[in-house]
PDB file of C-alpha atoms in Angstrom:
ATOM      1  CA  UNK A   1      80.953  96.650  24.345  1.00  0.00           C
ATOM      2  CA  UNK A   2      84.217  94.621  25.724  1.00  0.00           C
ATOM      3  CA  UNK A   3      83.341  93.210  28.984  1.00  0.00           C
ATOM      4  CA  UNK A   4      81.215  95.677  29.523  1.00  0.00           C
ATOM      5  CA  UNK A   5      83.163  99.167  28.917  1.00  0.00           C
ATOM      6  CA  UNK A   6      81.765 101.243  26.180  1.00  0.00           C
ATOM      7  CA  UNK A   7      83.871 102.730  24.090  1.00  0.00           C
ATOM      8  CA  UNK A   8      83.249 106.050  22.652  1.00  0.00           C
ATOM      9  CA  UNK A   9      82.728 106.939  18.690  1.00  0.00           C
ATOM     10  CA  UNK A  10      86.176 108.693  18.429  1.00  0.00           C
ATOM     11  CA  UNK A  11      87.891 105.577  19.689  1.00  0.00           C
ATOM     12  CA  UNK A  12      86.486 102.824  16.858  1.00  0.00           C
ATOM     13  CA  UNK A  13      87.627 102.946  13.094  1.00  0.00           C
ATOM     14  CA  UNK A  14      84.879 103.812  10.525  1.00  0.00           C
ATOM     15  CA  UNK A  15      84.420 103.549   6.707  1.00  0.00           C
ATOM     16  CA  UNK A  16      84.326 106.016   4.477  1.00  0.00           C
ATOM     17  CA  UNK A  17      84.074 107.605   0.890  1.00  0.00           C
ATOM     18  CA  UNK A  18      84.705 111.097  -0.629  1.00  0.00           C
ATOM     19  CA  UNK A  19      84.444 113.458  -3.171  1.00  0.00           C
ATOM     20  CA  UNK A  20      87.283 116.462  -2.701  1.00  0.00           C
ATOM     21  CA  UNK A  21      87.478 119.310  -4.656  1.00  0.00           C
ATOM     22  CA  UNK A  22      90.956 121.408  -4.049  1.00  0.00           C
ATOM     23  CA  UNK A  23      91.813 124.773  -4.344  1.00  0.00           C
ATOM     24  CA  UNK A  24      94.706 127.704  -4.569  1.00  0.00           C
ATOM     25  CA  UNK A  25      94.531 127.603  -0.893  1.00  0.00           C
ATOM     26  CA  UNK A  26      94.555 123.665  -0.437  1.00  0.00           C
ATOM     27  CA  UNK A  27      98.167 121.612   0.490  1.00  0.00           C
ATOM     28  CA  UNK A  28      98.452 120.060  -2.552  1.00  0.00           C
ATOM     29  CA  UNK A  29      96.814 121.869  -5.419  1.00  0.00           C
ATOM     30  CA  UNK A  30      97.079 119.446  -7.943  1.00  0.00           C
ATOM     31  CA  UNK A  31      93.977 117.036  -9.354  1.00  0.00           C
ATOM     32  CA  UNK A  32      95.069 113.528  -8.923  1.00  0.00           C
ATOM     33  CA  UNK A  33      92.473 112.508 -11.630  1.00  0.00           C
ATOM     34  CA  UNK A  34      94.089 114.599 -14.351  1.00  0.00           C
ATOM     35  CA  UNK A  35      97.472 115.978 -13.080  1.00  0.00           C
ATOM     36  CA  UNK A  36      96.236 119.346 -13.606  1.00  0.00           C
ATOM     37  CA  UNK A  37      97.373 122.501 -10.851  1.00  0.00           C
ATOM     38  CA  UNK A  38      94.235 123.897  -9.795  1.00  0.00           C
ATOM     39  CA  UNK A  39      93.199 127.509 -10.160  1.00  0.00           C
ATOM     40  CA  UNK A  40      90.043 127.934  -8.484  1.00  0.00           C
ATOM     41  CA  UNK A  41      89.001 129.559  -5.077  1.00  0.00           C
ATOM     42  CA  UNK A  42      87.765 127.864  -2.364  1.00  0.00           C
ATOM     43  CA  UNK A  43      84.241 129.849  -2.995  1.00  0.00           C
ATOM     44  CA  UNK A  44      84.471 128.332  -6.087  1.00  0.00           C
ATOM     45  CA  UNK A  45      85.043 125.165  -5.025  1.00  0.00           C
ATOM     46  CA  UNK A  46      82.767 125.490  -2.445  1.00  0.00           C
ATOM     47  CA  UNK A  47      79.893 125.709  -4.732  1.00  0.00           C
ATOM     48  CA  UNK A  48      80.673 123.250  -7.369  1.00  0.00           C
ATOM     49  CA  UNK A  49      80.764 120.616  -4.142  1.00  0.00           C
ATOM     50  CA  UNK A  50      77.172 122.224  -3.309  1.00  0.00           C
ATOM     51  CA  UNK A  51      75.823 122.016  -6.870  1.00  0.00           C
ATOM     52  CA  UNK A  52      77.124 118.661  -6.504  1.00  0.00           C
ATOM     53  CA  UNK A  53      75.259 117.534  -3.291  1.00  0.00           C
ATOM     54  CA  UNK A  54      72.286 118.598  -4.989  1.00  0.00           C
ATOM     55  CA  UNK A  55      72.467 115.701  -7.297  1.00  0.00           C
ATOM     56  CA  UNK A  56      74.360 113.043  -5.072  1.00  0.00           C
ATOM     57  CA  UNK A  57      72.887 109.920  -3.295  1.00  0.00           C
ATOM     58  CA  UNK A  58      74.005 107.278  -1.631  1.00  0.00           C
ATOM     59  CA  UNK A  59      73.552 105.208  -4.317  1.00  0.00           C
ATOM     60  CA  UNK A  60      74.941 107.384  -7.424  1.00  0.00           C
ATOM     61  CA  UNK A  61      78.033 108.269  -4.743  1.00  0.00           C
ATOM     62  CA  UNK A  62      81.225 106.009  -6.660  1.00  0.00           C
ATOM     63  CA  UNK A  63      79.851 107.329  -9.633  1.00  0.00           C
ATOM     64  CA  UNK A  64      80.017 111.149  -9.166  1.00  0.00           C
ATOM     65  CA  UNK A  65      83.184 110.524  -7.384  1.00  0.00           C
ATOM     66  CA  UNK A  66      84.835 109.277 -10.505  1.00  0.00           C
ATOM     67  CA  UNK A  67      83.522 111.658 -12.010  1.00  0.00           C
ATOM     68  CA  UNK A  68      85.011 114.787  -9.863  1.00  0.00           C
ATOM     69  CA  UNK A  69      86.679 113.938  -6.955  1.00  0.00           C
ATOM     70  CA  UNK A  70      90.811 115.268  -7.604  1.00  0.00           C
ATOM     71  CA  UNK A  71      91.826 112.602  -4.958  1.00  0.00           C
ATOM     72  CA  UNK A  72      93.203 109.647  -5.903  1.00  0.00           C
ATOM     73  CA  UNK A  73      90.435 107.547  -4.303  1.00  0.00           C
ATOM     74  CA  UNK A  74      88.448 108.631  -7.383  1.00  0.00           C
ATOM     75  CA  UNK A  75      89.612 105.395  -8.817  1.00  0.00           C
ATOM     76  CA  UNK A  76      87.672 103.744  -6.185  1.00  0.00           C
ATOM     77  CA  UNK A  77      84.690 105.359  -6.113  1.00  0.00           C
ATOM     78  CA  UNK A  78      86.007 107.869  -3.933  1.00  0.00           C
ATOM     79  CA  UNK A  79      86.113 105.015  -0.884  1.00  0.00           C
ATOM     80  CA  UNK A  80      89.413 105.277   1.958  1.00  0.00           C
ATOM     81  CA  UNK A  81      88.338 102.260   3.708  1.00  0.00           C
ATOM     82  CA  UNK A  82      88.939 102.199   7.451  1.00  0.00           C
ATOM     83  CA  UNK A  83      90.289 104.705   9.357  1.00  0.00           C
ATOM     84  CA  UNK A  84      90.839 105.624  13.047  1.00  0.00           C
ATOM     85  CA  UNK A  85      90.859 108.507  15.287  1.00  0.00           C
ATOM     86  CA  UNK A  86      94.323 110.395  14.169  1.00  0.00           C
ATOM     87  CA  UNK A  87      94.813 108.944  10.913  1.00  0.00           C
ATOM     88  CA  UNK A  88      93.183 112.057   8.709  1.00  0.00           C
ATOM     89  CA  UNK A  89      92.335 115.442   9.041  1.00  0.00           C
ATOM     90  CA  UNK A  90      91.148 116.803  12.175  1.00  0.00           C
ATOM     91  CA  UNK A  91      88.321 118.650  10.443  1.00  0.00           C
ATOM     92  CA  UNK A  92      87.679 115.812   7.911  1.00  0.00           C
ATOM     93  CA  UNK A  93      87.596 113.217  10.877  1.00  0.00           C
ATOM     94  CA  UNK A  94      85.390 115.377  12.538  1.00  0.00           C
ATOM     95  CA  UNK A  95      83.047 115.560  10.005  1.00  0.00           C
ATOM     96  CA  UNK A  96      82.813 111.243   8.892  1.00  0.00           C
ATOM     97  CA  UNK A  97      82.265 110.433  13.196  1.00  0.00           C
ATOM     98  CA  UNK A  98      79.554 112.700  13.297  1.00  0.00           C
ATOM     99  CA  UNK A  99      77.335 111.329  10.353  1.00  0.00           C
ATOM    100  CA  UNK A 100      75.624 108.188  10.986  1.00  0.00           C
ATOM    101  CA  UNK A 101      76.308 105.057   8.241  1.00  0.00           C
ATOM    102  CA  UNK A 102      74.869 105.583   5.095  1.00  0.00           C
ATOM    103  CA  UNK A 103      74.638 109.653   5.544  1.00  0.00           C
ATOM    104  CA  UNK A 104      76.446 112.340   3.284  1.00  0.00           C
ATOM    105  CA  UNK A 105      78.081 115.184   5.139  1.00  0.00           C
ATOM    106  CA  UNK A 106      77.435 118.583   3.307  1.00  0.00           C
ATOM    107  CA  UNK A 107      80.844 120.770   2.850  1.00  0.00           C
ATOM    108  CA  UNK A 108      83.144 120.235   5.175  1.00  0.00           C
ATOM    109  CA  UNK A 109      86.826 121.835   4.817  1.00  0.00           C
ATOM    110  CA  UNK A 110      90.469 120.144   5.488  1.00  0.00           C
ATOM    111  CA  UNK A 111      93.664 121.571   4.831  1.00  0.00           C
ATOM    112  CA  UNK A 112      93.383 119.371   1.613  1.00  0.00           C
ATOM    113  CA  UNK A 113      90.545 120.625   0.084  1.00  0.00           C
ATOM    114  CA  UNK A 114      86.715 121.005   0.244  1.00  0.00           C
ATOM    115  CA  UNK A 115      84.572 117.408   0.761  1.00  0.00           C
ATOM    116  CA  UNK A 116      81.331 115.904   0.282  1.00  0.00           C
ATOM    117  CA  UNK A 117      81.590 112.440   3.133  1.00  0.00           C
ATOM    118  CA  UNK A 118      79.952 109.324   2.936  1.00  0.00           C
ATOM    119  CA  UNK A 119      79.685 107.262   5.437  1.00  0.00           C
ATOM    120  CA  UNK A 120      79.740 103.544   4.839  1.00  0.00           C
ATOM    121  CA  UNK A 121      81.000 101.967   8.037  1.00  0.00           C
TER     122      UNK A 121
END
């Protein structure tokens, strides 16, 4: 509150970490962990991110994300810091206002790939 206006969600930056698996039909196809071009279909990639939530917490998050996330974040844990309203993917913005801090989206899809969100601020 700023003299007593509330501003909505949408309008106030947030924190945030991923893991993003691409595919044939992503913008960039290429894993920025390994360099490799990536073959797989978004069902497949799909379902690795789901076999993936199955085993993810808040807590083992950075972890997995060095472990699979083909975004260079991965070096980090998967974390993009702060971000505001316009600054990423509609769908992928979408998806980080509407959890709560400390929650993990299930799949949600950007023209970059498929994600698994954390929340963190």
């Amino acid at each position: 509150r700023v003299h007593g206006d509330t501003f909505s969600t949408m309008s106030q930056k947030v924190c945030a970490s991923h893991i993003i698996l691409k595919h044939t039909g992503s913008r960039n196809p290429v894993c920025r962990r390994t360099g490799v071009t990536i073959t797989r279909t978004r069902d497949e990639a799909v379902a690795q991110l789901l076999q993936i939530k199955a085993h993810i917490t808040p807590q083992n998050f950075a972890q997995m994300a060095q472990q699979y996330s083909e975004c260079s974040s991965f070096r980090n844990g998967g974390d993009l810091g702060f971000f505001g309203p316009g600054e990423m993917d509609g769908n992928f913005e979408k998806g980080t206002y509407a959890l709560k801090v400390g929650e993990i989206s299930g799949v949600v899809e950007s023209s970059s790939g498929a994600h698994l969100i954390f929340r963190t601020g």
